mmCIF file of C-alpha atoms in Angstrom:
data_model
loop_
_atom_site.group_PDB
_atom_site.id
_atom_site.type_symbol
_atom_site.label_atom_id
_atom_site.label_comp_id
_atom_site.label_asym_id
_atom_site.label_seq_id
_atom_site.Cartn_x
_atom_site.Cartn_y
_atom_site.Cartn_z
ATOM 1 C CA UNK A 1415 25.156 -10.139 -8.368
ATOM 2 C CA UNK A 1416 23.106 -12.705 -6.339
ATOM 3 C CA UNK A 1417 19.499 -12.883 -7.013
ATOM 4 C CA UNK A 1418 16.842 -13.572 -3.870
ATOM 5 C CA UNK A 1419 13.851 -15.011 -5.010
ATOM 6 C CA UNK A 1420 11.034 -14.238 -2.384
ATOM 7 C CA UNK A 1421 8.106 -16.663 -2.804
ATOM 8 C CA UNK A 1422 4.606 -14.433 -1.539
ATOM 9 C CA UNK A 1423 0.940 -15.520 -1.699
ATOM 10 C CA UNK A 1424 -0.672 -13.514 -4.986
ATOM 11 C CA UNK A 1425 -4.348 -14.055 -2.691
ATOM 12 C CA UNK A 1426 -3.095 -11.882 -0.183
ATOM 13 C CA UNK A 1427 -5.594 -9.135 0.192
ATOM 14 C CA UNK A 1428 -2.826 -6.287 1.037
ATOM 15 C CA UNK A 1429 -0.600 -7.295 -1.955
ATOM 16 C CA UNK A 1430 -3.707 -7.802 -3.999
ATOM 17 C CA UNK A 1431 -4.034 -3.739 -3.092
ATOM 18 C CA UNK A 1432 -0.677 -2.778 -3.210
ATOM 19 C CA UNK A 1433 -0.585 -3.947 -6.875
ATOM 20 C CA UNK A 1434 -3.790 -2.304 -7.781
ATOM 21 C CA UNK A 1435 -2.608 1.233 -6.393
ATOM 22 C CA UNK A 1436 0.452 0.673 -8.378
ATOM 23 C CA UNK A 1437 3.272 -1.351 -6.051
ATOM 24 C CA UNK A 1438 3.569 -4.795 -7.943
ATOM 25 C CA UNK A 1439 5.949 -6.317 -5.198
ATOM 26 C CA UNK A 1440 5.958 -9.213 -7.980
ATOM 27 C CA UNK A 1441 8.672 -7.595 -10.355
ATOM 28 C CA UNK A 1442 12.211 -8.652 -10.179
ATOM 29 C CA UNK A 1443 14.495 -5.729 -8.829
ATOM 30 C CA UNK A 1444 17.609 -5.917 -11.165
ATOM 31 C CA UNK A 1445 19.353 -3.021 -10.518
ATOM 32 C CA UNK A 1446 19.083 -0.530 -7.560
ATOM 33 C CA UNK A 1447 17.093 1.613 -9.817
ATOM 34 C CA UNK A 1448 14.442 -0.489 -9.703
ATOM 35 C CA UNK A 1449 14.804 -0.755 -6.245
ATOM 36 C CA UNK A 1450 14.746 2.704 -5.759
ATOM 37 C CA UNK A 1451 11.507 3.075 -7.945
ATOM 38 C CA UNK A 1452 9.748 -0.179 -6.252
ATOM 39 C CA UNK A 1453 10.530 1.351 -2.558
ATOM 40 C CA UNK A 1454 9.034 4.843 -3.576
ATOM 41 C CA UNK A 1455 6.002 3.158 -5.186
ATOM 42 C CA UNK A 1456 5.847 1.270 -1.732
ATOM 43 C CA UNK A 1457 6.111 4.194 0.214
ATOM 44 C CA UNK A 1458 3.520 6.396 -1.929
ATOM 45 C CA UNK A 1459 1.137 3.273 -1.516
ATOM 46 C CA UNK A 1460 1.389 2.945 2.211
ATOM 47 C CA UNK A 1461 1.091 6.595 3.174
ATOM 48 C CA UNK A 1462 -2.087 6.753 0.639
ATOM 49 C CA UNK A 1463 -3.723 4.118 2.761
ATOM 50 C CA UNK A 1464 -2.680 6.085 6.377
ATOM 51 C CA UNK A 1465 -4.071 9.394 4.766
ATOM 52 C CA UNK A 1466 -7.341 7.387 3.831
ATOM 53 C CA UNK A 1467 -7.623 5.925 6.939
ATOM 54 C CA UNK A 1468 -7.417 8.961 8.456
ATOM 55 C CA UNK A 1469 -10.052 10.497 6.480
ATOM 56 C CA UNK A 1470 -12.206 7.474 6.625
ATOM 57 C CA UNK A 1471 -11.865 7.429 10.781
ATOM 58 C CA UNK A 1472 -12.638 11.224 10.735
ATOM 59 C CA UNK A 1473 -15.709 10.967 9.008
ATOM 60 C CA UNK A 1474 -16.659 8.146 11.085
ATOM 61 C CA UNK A 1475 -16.338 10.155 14.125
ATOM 62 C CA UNK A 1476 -18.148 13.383 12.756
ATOM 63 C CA UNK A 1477 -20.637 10.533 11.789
ATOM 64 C CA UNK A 1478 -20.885 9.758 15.429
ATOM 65 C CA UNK A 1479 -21.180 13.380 16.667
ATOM 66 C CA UNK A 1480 -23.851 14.133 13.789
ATOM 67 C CA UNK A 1481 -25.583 11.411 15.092
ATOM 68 C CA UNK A 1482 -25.444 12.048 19.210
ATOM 69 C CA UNK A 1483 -26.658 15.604 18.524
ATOM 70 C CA UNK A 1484 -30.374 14.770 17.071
#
């Protein structure tokens, strides 16, 4: 088994988030179980952050229409 070692800056605002909302890219993958785990944990993370940006950019715009109407 060969073993990558991927050096990454820790002041790195999106992996600072990422590891708050639960994806500590970080961790050594030792088996592809913890692949498996550390790619779904990836993949929950990211698609949280589309469906808040969403949100967030829909409100903005209602915002914007709220505002144009008075």
């Amino acid at each position: 088994m060969m073993k990558v070692h991927i050096v990454f800056d820790e002041n790195n605002p999106f992996f600072q988030l990422l590891k708050l909302m639960g994806c500590d890219l970080s961790q050594e993958v030792m088996n592809r179980y913890d692949a498996l785990l550390l790619g779904m944990a990836f993949i929950f993370a990211v698609v949280m952050l589309c469906i808040f940006c969403k949100f967030f950019y829909n409100v903005m715009i209602r915002m914007t229409r709220c505002a144009s109407a008075v």
